[in-house]
């Protein structure tokens, strides 16, 4: 899973791997599409998602602003809350009289890892859903953290 770029490139045209605040500026405001997230230090792809109703830029903005309670933001918040050091730091904030809001905690969870994104825009929502499905089929999903991959791992294989 270290380098799945060839598999991705075979499916669609993608932006370069960029930080969240940069990649969102590379996509159209309302176009649907698929976004892939990886850890910058290892290149390990850990999340594949799609945005069809509001558009991929708005979806990326939900991550950037700490407003995502269902997708990647929720996954990263779960990982952060399972990290004792992250929780100790937040507790220290509270004990020093500087408690943070839930949105601020979500943003901190997103920012604690150096994450890069690549995006492929599609013509419409059904195309985004189809591309997401194809990406999930094309790359190993045993370490993906998005809901579709987790569901696929839990479902018995059909033969």
XYZ file of N, CA and C in Angstrom:
477
model
N 0.821 -1.188 0.000
C 0.000 0.000 0.000
C 0.865 1.252 0.000
N 2.154 1.089 0.046
C 3.028 2.246 0.120
C 2.814 3.201 -1.047
N 2.743 2.662 -2.252
C 2.590 3.545 -3.395
C 1.481 3.021 -4.294
N 0.342 3.638 -4.199
C -0.811 3.232 -5.007
C -1.078 4.234 -6.117
N -0.114 5.103 -6.385
C -0.328 6.151 -7.381
C -0.664 5.582 -8.747
N 0.005 4.501 -9.139
C -0.280 3.914 -10.448
C -1.722 3.427 -10.529
N -2.195 2.796 -9.462
C -3.580 2.315 -9.438
C -4.554 3.483 -9.524
N -4.262 4.562 -8.803
C -5.130 5.743 -8.855
C -5.097 6.381 -10.236
N -3.891 6.540 -10.781
C -3.745 7.182 -12.092
C -4.463 6.413 -13.192
N -4.569 5.109 -13.052
C -5.257 4.297 -14.055
C -6.764 4.536 -14.038
N -7.275 5.080 -12.943
C -8.722 5.261 -12.797
C -9.213 6.651 -13.167
N -8.377 7.666 -12.953
C -8.837 9.049 -13.157
C -7.642 9.990 -13.141
N -7.942 11.246 -13.400
C -6.953 12.319 -13.306
C -7.006 12.890 -11.895
N -5.851 13.065 -11.241
C -5.795 13.498 -9.849
C -4.931 14.740 -9.701
N -5.217 15.522 -8.676
C -4.323 16.625 -8.328
C -3.038 16.027 -7.760
N -2.030 16.867 -7.628
C -0.826 16.452 -6.909
C -1.195 16.213 -5.447
N -0.343 15.508 -4.718
C -0.536 15.327 -3.276
C -0.175 16.634 -2.597
N -1.149 17.224 -1.915
C -0.965 18.545 -1.319
C -1.592 18.597 0.070
N -1.124 19.529 0.917
C -1.787 19.737 2.211
C -3.226 20.197 1.992
N -4.057 19.984 2.985
C -5.484 20.289 2.897
C -5.757 21.723 2.466
N -5.104 22.690 3.094
C -5.395 24.092 2.775
C -4.974 24.458 1.356
N -4.069 23.705 0.761
C -3.630 23.982 -0.611
C -4.509 23.246 -1.619
N -4.779 21.964 -1.378
C -5.525 21.172 -2.351
C -6.943 21.701 -2.537
N -7.557 22.218 -1.502
C -8.931 22.702 -1.643
C -9.006 23.853 -2.638
N -7.933 24.632 -2.754
C -7.910 25.742 -3.708
C -7.732 25.252 -5.142
N -7.335 23.996 -5.302
C -7.089 23.432 -6.629
C -8.349 22.867 -7.279
N -9.443 22.791 -6.534
C -10.651 22.166 -7.069
C -11.772 23.184 -7.215
N -12.696 22.880 -8.108
C -13.832 23.765 -8.351
C -14.732 23.829 -7.121
N -15.383 24.971 -6.910
C -16.195 25.137 -5.708
C -17.307 24.112 -5.530
N -17.986 23.710 -6.586
C -19.171 22.884 -6.396
C -19.127 21.530 -7.107
N -18.025 21.188 -7.704
C -17.955 19.927 -8.446
C -17.836 18.738 -7.506
N -18.527 17.655 -7.822
C -18.366 16.431 -7.037
C -17.013 15.788 -7.342
N -16.648 14.827 -6.537
C -15.391 14.132 -6.781
C -15.011 13.198 -5.656
N -13.800 12.689 -5.767
C -13.243 11.751 -4.793
C -11.967 12.350 -4.230
N -11.774 12.172 -2.936
C -10.541 12.627 -2.295
C -9.884 11.448 -1.596
N -8.572 11.427 -1.673
C -7.773 10.374 -1.064
C -6.809 11.055 -0.106
N -6.676 10.502 1.098
C -5.773 11.073 2.100
C -4.651 10.089 2.400
N -3.450 10.643 2.580
C -2.306 9.812 2.952
C -1.462 10.546 3.982
N -0.673 9.771 4.716
C 0.297 10.359 5.630
C 1.484 10.811 4.791
N 1.870 12.080 4.920
C 2.941 12.630 4.096
C 4.277 11.945 4.357
N 4.521 11.562 5.600
C 5.828 10.987 5.929
C 6.027 9.583 5.372
N 4.956 8.817 5.232
C 5.082 7.434 4.752
C 4.467 7.216 3.374
N 3.584 8.110 2.940
C 2.861 7.908 1.691
C 1.733 6.900 1.822
N 1.471 6.442 3.030
C 0.443 5.430 3.294
C -0.955 6.030 3.125
N -1.711 5.521 2.156
C -3.092 5.964 1.946
C -3.960 5.329 3.024
N -4.718 6.167 3.729
C -5.540 5.634 4.816
C -7.010 6.022 4.708
N -7.367 6.821 3.718
C -8.763 7.238 3.623
C -9.115 7.548 2.172
N -10.290 7.077 1.758
C -10.856 7.395 0.446
C -12.279 7.852 0.696
N -12.631 9.011 0.172
C -13.980 9.514 0.361
C -14.493 10.185 -0.896
N -15.791 10.383 -0.938
C -16.385 11.073 -2.091
C -17.319 12.165 -1.611
N -17.473 13.135 -2.455
C -18.396 14.236 -2.179
C -19.222 14.434 -3.434
N -20.529 14.325 -3.294
C -21.347 14.492 -4.493
C -22.408 15.568 -4.339
N -23.040 15.701 -3.204
C -24.122 16.673 -3.085
C -23.606 18.107 -2.987
N -22.641 18.335 -2.124
C -22.160 19.701 -1.897
C -20.910 20.028 -2.695
N -20.237 19.043 -3.191
C -19.004 19.267 -3.918
C -17.788 18.969 -3.058
N -16.702 18.634 -3.745
C -15.509 18.179 -3.043
C -14.833 19.305 -2.256
N -14.871 20.538 -2.754
C -14.244 21.626 -2.001
C -14.949 21.846 -0.667
N -16.274 21.812 -0.679
C -17.005 21.995 0.578
C -16.701 20.859 1.551
N -16.555 19.644 1.022
C -16.210 18.508 1.882
C -14.834 18.725 2.516
N -13.875 19.162 1.729
C -12.541 19.442 2.263
C -12.589 20.575 3.284
N -13.451 21.553 3.049
C -13.596 22.647 4.018
C -14.145 22.143 5.352
N -15.038 21.162 5.312
C -15.535 20.584 6.568
C -14.378 20.010 7.379
N -13.452 19.349 6.708
C -12.271 18.823 7.408
C -11.431 19.970 7.963
N -11.161 20.948 7.106
C -10.277 22.061 7.472
C -10.826 22.860 8.644
N -12.131 23.030 8.684
C -12.763 23.860 9.711
C -13.133 23.080 10.973
N -12.935 21.762 10.961
C -13.265 20.953 12.131
C -14.742 20.646 12.257
N -15.471 20.673 11.142
C -16.923 20.472 11.168
C -17.367 19.091 10.699
N -16.444 18.173 10.479
C -16.806 16.859 9.953
C -17.000 15.872 11.088
N -18.233 15.447 11.290
C -18.535 14.499 12.358
C -18.770 13.085 11.842
N -18.718 12.878 10.532
C -19.072 11.578 9.974
C -17.990 10.918 9.141
N -17.077 11.657 8.598
C -16.093 11.089 7.686
C -14.697 11.089 8.271
N -13.774 11.608 7.491
C -12.369 11.622 7.880
C -12.143 12.353 9.195
N -12.830 13.463 9.399
C -12.665 14.204 10.650
C -13.016 13.359 11.856
N -14.095 12.601 11.757
C -14.498 11.725 12.861
C -13.476 10.618 13.077
N -12.948 10.063 11.993
C -11.928 9.017 12.098
C -10.694 9.561 12.810
N -10.238 10.742 12.398
C -9.046 11.323 13.016
C -9.305 11.729 14.461
N -10.514 12.171 14.760
C -10.858 12.491 16.153
C -10.833 11.223 17.000
N -11.368 10.126 16.481
C -11.332 8.856 17.211
C -9.894 8.430 17.499
N -9.020 8.555 16.493
C -7.614 8.194 16.688
C -6.947 9.105 17.715
N -7.245 10.397 17.640
C -6.653 11.346 18.589
C -7.119 11.057 20.012
N -8.403 10.767 20.175
C -8.938 10.509 21.512
C -8.460 9.172 22.083
N -7.926 8.308 21.239
C -7.332 7.057 21.709
C -5.843 7.221 22.016
N -5.314 8.416 21.764
C -3.896 8.717 21.998
C -3.769 9.440 23.339
N -3.174 8.775 24.313
C -3.078 9.341 25.665
C -2.369 10.693 25.670
N -1.358 10.860 24.833
C -0.629 12.139 24.802
C -1.543 13.273 24.329
N -2.331 13.026 23.296
C -3.269 14.032 22.803
C -4.252 14.407 23.909
N -4.789 13.408 24.588
C -5.765 13.661 25.653
C -5.106 14.402 26.816
N -3.871 14.020 27.170
C -3.159 14.740 28.240
C -2.975 16.215 27.888
N -2.628 16.484 26.630
C -2.458 17.879 26.192
C -3.771 18.649 26.309
N -4.879 18.026 25.928
C -6.173 18.697 26.037
C -6.545 18.899 27.511
N -6.253 17.922 28.353
C -6.520 18.057 29.781
C -5.677 19.185 30.370
N -4.431 19.298 29.937
C -3.577 20.396 30.403
C -4.173 21.741 29.994
N -4.736 21.817 28.791
C -5.415 23.049 28.358
C -6.548 23.393 29.317
N -7.343 22.399 29.653
C -8.487 22.611 30.549
C -8.004 23.045 31.925
N -7.021 22.335 32.458
C -6.529 22.630 33.806
C -5.831 23.984 33.897
N -5.302 24.469 32.780
C -4.649 25.780 32.791
C -5.637 26.914 32.516
N -6.926 26.564 32.432
C -7.943 27.585 32.216
C -8.157 27.949 30.762
N -7.651 27.117 29.852
C -7.796 27.371 28.415
C -8.523 26.218 27.722
N -9.743 25.916 28.154
C -10.457 24.826 27.485
C -10.750 25.197 26.034
N -10.830 24.196 25.209
C -11.109 24.420 23.785
C -12.508 23.906 23.459
N -13.044 24.411 22.376
C -14.355 23.955 21.920
C -14.217 22.603 21.217
N -15.347 21.942 21.003
C -15.341 20.671 20.282
C -14.780 20.853 18.874
N -15.128 21.953 18.214
C -14.610 22.220 16.869
C -13.093 22.379 16.919
N -12.586 23.066 17.930
C -11.135 23.212 18.057
C -10.463 21.854 18.283
N -11.094 20.975 19.057
C -10.546 19.633 19.256
C -10.500 18.885 17.921
N -11.557 19.023 17.124
C -11.595 18.358 15.813
C -10.472 18.879 14.921
N -10.262 20.186 14.918
C -9.186 20.763 14.104
C -7.827 20.263 14.578
N -7.632 20.202 15.883
C -6.366 19.700 16.421
C -6.151 18.235 16.043
N -7.226 17.458 16.055
C -7.128 16.054 15.650
C -6.710 15.950 14.187
N -7.230 16.832 13.344
C -6.885 16.842 11.923
C -5.437 17.286 11.718
N -4.989 18.231 12.520
C -3.664 18.828 12.325
C -2.537 18.024 12.962
N -2.839 17.068 13.801
C -1.781 16.378 14.542
C -0.938 15.454 13.679
N -1.433 15.095 12.520
C -0.663 14.288 11.564
C -0.456 15.106 10.299
N 0.662 14.921 9.651
C 0.950 15.611 8.399
C 0.257 14.839 7.280
N -0.907 15.339 6.874
C -1.749 14.638 5.910
C -1.740 15.381 4.581
N -1.666 14.618 3.509
C -1.770 15.164 2.161
C -3.009 14.575 1.490
N -3.546 15.353 0.568
C -4.742 14.941 -0.161
C -4.482 14.995 -1.661
N -5.158 14.123 -2.376
C -5.228 14.188 -3.823
C -6.705 14.072 -4.182
N -7.126 14.837 -5.180
C -8.547 14.927 -5.526
C -8.737 14.674 -7.013
N -9.810 13.982 -7.324
C -10.250 13.830 -8.701
C -11.687 14.331 -8.782
N -11.909 15.335 -9.604
C -13.266 15.855 -9.785
C -14.002 14.997 -10.813
N -15.321 14.915 -10.650
C -16.156 14.150 -11.575
C -17.273 15.041 -12.109
N -17.954 14.541 -13.114
C -19.034 15.312 -13.735
C -20.271 15.421 -12.853
N -20.558 14.353 -12.080
C -21.779 14.348 -11.279
C -21.610 13.414 -10.082
N -22.617 13.421 -9.218
C -22.574 12.606 -8.011
C -22.443 11.116 -8.260
N -23.258 10.543 -9.163
C -23.112 9.110 -9.429
C -21.708 8.743 -9.929
N -21.099 9.630 -10.709
C -19.727 9.372 -11.173
C -18.746 9.387 -10.008
N -18.972 10.276 -9.040
C -18.114 10.324 -7.850
C -18.252 9.032 -7.047
N -19.487 8.570 -6.886
C -19.710 7.331 -6.136
C -19.067 6.137 -6.840
N -19.175 6.102 -8.160
C -18.570 5.016 -8.925
C -17.046 5.061 -8.819
N -16.467 6.251 -8.936
C -15.011 6.370 -8.831
C -14.534 5.953 -7.441
N -15.245 6.372 -6.400
C -14.856 5.959 -5.047
C -14.852 4.433 -4.945
N -15.877 3.800 -5.465
C -15.967 2.342 -5.428
C -14.798 1.705 -6.176
N -14.459 2.268 -7.322
C -13.344 1.728 -8.115
C -12.008 1.917 -7.395
N -11.837 3.059 -6.745
C -10.603 3.289 -5.981
C -10.509 2.281 -4.842
N -11.608 2.082 -4.133
C -11.606 1.123 -3.025
C -11.300 -0.295 -3.508
N -11.753 -0.627 -4.717
C -11.459 -1.946 -5.283
C -10.011 -2.061 -5.755
N -9.414 -0.935 -6.150
C -8.087 -0.955 -6.772
C -6.929 -0.940 -5.780
N -7.169 -0.462 -4.580
C -6.068 -0.399 -3.614
C -6.379 -1.299 -2.422
N -5.358 -1.840 -1.799
C -5.593 -2.689 -0.620
C -6.316 -1.892 0.455
N -7.348 -2.472 1.030
C -8.140 -1.694 1.989
C -8.002 -2.169 3.426
N -7.042 -3.061 3.692
C -6.951 -3.568 5.059
C -6.576 -2.499 6.077
N -5.995 -1.392 5.621
C -5.622 -0.327 6.552
C -6.400 0.970 6.322
N -7.340 0.941 5.389
C -8.153 2.133 5.161
C -9.092 2.336 6.338
N -9.327 3.587 6.682
C -10.129 3.910 7.852
C -11.516 4.441 7.521
N -11.857 4.563 6.244
C -13.183 5.072 5.915
C -14.242 3.989 6.085
N -15.482 4.419 6.241
C -16.582 3.503 6.561
C -16.758 2.398 5.529
N -16.646 2.735 4.246
C -16.856 1.723 3.204
C -15.823 0.605 3.314
N -14.574 0.938 3.584
C -13.531 -0.083 3.710
C -13.732 -0.915 4.968
N -14.116 -0.279 6.053
C -14.364 -1.009 7.298
C -15.526 -1.977 7.101
N -16.598 -1.514 6.432
C -17.737 -2.400 6.149
C -17.299 -3.584 5.291
N -16.470 -3.316 4.281
C -16.015 -4.384 3.392
C -15.210 -5.430 4.159
N -14.402 -5.000 5.114
C -13.618 -5.948 5.912
C -14.510 -6.781 6.820
N -15.623 -6.216 7.261
C -16.530 -6.931 8.169
C -17.452 -7.892 7.433
N -17.691 -7.643 6.143
C -18.601 -8.491 5.368
C -17.875 -9.756 4.936
N -18.528 -10.905 5.056
C -17.891 -12.138 4.577
C -17.758 -12.097 3.059
N -16.675 -12.654 2.564
C -16.441 -12.687 1.118
C -17.490 -13.567 0.453
N -17.984 -13.101 -0.680
C -18.963 -13.865 -1.451
C -18.206 -14.618 -2.527
N -18.404 -15.923 -2.567
C -17.703 -16.729 -3.576
C -18.660 -17.363 -4.530
